[in-house]
Coordinates of C-alpha atoms and ligand atoms in Angstrom, one line a residue:
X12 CA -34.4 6.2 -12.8
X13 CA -33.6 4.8 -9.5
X14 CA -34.2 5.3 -6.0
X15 CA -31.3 6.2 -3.9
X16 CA -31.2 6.4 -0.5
X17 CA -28.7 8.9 1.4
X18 CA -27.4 8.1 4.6
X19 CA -25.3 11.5 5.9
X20 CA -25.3 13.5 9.0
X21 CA -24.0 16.2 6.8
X22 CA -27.3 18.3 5.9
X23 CA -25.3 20.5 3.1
X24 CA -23.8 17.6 1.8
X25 CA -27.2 15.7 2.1
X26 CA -28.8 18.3 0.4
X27 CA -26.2 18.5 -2.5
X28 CA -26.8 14.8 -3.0
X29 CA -30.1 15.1 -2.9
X30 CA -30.2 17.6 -5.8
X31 CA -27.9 16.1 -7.9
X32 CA -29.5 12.7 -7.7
X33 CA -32.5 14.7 -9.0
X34 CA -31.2 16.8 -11.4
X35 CA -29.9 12.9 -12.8
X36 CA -33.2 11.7 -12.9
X37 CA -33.4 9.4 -9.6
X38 CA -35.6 10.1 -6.4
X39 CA -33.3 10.7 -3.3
X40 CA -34.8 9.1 0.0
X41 CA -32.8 10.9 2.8
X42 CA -31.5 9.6 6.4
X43 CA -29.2 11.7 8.8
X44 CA -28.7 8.9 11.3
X45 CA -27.9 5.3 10.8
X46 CA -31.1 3.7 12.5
X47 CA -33.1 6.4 10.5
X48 CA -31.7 4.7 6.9
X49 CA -31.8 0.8 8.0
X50 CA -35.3 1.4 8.8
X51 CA -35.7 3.1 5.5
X52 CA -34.0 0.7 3.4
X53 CA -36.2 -2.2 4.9
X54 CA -39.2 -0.2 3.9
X55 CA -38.8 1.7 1.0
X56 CA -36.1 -1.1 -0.4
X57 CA -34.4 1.3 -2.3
X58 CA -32.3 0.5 -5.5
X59 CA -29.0 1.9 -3.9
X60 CA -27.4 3.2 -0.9
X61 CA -25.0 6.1 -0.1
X62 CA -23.6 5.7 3.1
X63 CA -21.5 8.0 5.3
X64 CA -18.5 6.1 7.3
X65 CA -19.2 8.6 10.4
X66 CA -22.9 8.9 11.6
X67 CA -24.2 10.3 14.7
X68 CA -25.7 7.5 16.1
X69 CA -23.4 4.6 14.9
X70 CA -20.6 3.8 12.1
X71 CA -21.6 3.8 8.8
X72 CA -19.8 0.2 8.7
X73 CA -21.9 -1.3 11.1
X74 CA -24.8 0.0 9.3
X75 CA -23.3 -1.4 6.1
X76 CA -22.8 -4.8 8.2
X77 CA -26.7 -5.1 8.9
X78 CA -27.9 -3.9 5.4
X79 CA -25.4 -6.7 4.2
X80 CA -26.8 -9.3 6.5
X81 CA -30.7 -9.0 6.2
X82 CA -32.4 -10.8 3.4
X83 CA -34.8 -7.6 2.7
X84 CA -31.6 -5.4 1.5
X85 CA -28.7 -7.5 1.0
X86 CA -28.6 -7.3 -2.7
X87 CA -28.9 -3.5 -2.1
X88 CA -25.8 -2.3 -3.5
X89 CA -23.9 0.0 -1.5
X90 CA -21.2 2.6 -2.0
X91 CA -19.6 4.4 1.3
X92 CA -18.8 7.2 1.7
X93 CA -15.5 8.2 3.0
X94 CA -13.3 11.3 4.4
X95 CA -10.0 11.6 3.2
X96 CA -7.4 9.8 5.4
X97 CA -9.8 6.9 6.3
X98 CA -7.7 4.8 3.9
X99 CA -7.8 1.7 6.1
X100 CA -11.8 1.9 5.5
X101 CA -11.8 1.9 2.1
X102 CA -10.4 -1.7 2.4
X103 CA -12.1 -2.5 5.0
X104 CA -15.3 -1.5 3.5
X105 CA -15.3 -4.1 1.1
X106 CA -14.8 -6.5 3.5
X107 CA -18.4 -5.4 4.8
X108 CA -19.5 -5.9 1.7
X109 CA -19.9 -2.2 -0.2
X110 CA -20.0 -2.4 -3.7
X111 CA -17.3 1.2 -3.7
X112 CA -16.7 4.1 -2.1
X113 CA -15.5 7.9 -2.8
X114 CA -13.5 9.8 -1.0
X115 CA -14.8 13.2 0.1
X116 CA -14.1 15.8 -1.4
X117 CA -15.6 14.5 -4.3
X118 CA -17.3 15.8 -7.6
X119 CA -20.4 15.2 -8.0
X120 CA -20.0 13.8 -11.9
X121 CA -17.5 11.6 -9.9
X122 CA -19.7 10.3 -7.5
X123 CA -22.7 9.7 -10.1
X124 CA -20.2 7.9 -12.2
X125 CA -20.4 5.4 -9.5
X126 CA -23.7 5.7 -8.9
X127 CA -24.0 4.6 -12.3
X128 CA -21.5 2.0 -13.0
X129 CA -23.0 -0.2 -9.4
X130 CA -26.7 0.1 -10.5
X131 CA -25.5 -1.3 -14.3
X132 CA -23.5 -3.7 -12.4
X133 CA -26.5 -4.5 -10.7
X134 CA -29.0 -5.2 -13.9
X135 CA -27.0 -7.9 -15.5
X136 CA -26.0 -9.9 -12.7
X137 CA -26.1 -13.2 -14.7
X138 CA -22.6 -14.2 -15.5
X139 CA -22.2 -15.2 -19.5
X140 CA -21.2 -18.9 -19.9
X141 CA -17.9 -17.4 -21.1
X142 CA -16.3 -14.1 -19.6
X143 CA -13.2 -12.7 -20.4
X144 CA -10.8 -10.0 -19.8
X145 CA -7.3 -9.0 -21.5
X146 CA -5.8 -12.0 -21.8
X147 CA -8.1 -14.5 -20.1
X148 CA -10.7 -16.2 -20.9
X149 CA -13.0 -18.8 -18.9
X150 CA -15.3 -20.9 -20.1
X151 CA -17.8 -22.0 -17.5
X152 CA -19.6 -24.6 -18.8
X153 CA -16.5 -26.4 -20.5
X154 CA -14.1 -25.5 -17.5
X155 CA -11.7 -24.8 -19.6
X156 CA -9.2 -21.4 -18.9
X157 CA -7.9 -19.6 -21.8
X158 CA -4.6 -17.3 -21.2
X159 CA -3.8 -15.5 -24.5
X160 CA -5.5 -18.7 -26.6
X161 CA -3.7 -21.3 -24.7
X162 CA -5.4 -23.3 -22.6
X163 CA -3.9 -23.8 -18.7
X164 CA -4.9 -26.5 -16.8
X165 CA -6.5 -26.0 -13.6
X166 CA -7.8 -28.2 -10.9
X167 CA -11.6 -28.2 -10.0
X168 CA -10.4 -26.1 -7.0
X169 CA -8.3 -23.4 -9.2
X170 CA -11.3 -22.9 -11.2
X171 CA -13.6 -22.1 -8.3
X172 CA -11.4 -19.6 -6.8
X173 CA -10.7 -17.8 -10.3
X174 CA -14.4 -17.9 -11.2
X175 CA -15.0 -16.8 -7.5
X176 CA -12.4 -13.8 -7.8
X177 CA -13.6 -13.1 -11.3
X178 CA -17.2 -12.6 -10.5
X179 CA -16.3 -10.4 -7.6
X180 CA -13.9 -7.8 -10.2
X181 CA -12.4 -5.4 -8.3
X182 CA -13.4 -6.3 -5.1
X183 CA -11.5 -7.4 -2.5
X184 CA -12.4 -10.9 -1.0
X185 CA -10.8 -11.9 2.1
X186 CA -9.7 -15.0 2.9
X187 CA -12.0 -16.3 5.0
X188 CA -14.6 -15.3 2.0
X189 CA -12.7 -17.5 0.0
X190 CA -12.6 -20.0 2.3
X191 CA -16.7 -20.2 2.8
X192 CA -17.2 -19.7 -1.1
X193 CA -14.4 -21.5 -2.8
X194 CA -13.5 -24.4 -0.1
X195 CA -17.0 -24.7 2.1
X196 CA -17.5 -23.5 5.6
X197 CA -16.8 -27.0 7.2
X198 CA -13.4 -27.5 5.7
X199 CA -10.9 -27.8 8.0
X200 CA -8.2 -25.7 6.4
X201 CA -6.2 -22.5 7.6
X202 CA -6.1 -19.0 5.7
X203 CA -3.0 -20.1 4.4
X204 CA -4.3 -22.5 2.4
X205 CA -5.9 -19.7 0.4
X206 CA -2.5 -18.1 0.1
X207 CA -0.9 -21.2 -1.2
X208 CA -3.4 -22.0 -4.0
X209 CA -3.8 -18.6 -4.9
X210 CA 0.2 -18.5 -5.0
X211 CA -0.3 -21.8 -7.8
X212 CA -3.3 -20.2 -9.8
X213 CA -1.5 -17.3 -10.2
X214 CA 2.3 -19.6 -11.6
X215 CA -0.5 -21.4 -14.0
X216 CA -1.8 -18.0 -15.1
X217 CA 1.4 -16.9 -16.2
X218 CA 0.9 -13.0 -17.1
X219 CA -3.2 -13.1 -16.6
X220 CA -2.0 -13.5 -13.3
X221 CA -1.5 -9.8 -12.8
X222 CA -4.8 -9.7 -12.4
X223 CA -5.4 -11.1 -9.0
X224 CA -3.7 -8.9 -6.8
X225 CA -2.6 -9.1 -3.0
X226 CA -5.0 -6.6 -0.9
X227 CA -2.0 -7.1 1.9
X228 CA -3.4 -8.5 5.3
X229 CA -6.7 -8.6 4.1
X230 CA -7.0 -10.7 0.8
X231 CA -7.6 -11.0 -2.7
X232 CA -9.0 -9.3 -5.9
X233 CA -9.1 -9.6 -9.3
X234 CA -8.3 -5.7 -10.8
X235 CA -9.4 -4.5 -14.2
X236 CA -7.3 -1.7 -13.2
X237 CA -4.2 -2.9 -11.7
X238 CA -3.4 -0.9 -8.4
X239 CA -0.1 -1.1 -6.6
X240 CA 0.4 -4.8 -5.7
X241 CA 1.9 -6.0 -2.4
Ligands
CA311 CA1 -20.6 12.2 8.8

């Protein structure tokens, strides 16, 4: 059981959530205005949030923006919520920092799908010593990278950025992420940079590197379910 709060203008969709979320066993806090749910989040601290892109008051990526930049709630996973034809926000939610989104319509079995897969994402969040998927494998404490039992040779810089895309799985990091979390804040390097390296992990990767793909103009993820690449 969790508790979930809802931030939507919406009241028949609010209410819909509401009772699903029940029906599944969680406790719905609800929130028709963005200032409304940031003040509930810092109080009530809830376990997950459902956030509308379109609120009265404000957008439901700025709201995403300040839950994502407070200490109190920014391990509070949060999934957006999005109308159809607000493509460009999907992306650009993840940039923000939201852990998915759905696309409205949706189903409810689709939406608590999600619900479900980020709060499990959210009770492990220790990363094994060794993770793998398909053909790679990475051993963290050893260093070493495994492609379909061979080992590839990285740099200590390769690594990083693999590990850092890797941890992230299916999100997209943008460059400048990358940059702060792969390179440090105070190196003096441009965005390209990222692109070049990325362009070398991939060559070293061979076919595991299918799985970091190009989010064009924005940046990089590593897919579990390969999209359309650019
Ligand atoms: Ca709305």
């Amino acid at each position: 059981m969790a508790l979930i709060l809802v931030i939507e203008d919406e009241q028949d969709l609010q209410q819909v959530l509401a009772y699903n979320l029940k029906q599944a066993g969680h406790e719905a806090l609800l929130a028709g205005r963005g200032d409304e749910g940031l003040s509930l989040a810092r109080k009530k601290r809830p376990d997950l949030v459902l956030l509308d892109l379109m609120l009265p008051d404000m957008s439901g990526k700025e709201v995403c923006k300040i839950l994502k930049r407070e200490p109190a709630t920014s391990r509070v996973p949060v999934i957006m919520v999005t109308a159809r034809g607000e493509e460009i926000d999907r992306v650009l939610g993840f940039e923000l920092g939201a852990d998915d989104y759905v696309v409205k319509p949706f189903s409810v079995r689709e939406l608590l799908l999600r619900v479900h897969a980020v709060l499990r994402r959210g009770e492990n969040p220790e990363p094994a010593a060794s993770s793998s998927f398909g053909l790679l494998r990475i051993d963290r404490d050893a260093h070493r990278v495994f492609v379909d039992g061979q080992e590839v040779l990285l740099t200590a810089l390769e690594f990083k950025l693999l590990v850092a895309l890797f941890d992230a799985k299916n999100r997209v990091l943008t460059r400048s992420v990358l940059l702060d979390g792969v390179w440090g804040i105070e190196a003096d390097i441009t965005t390209r940079t990222v692109d070049t390296h990325i362009k070398r992990l991939r060559q070293k990767l061979g076919k595991a590197g299918e799985y970091v793909e190009t989010i064009r103009g924005v940046g990089y993820r590593f897919a579990e379910t390969p999209g359309p690449t650019s």
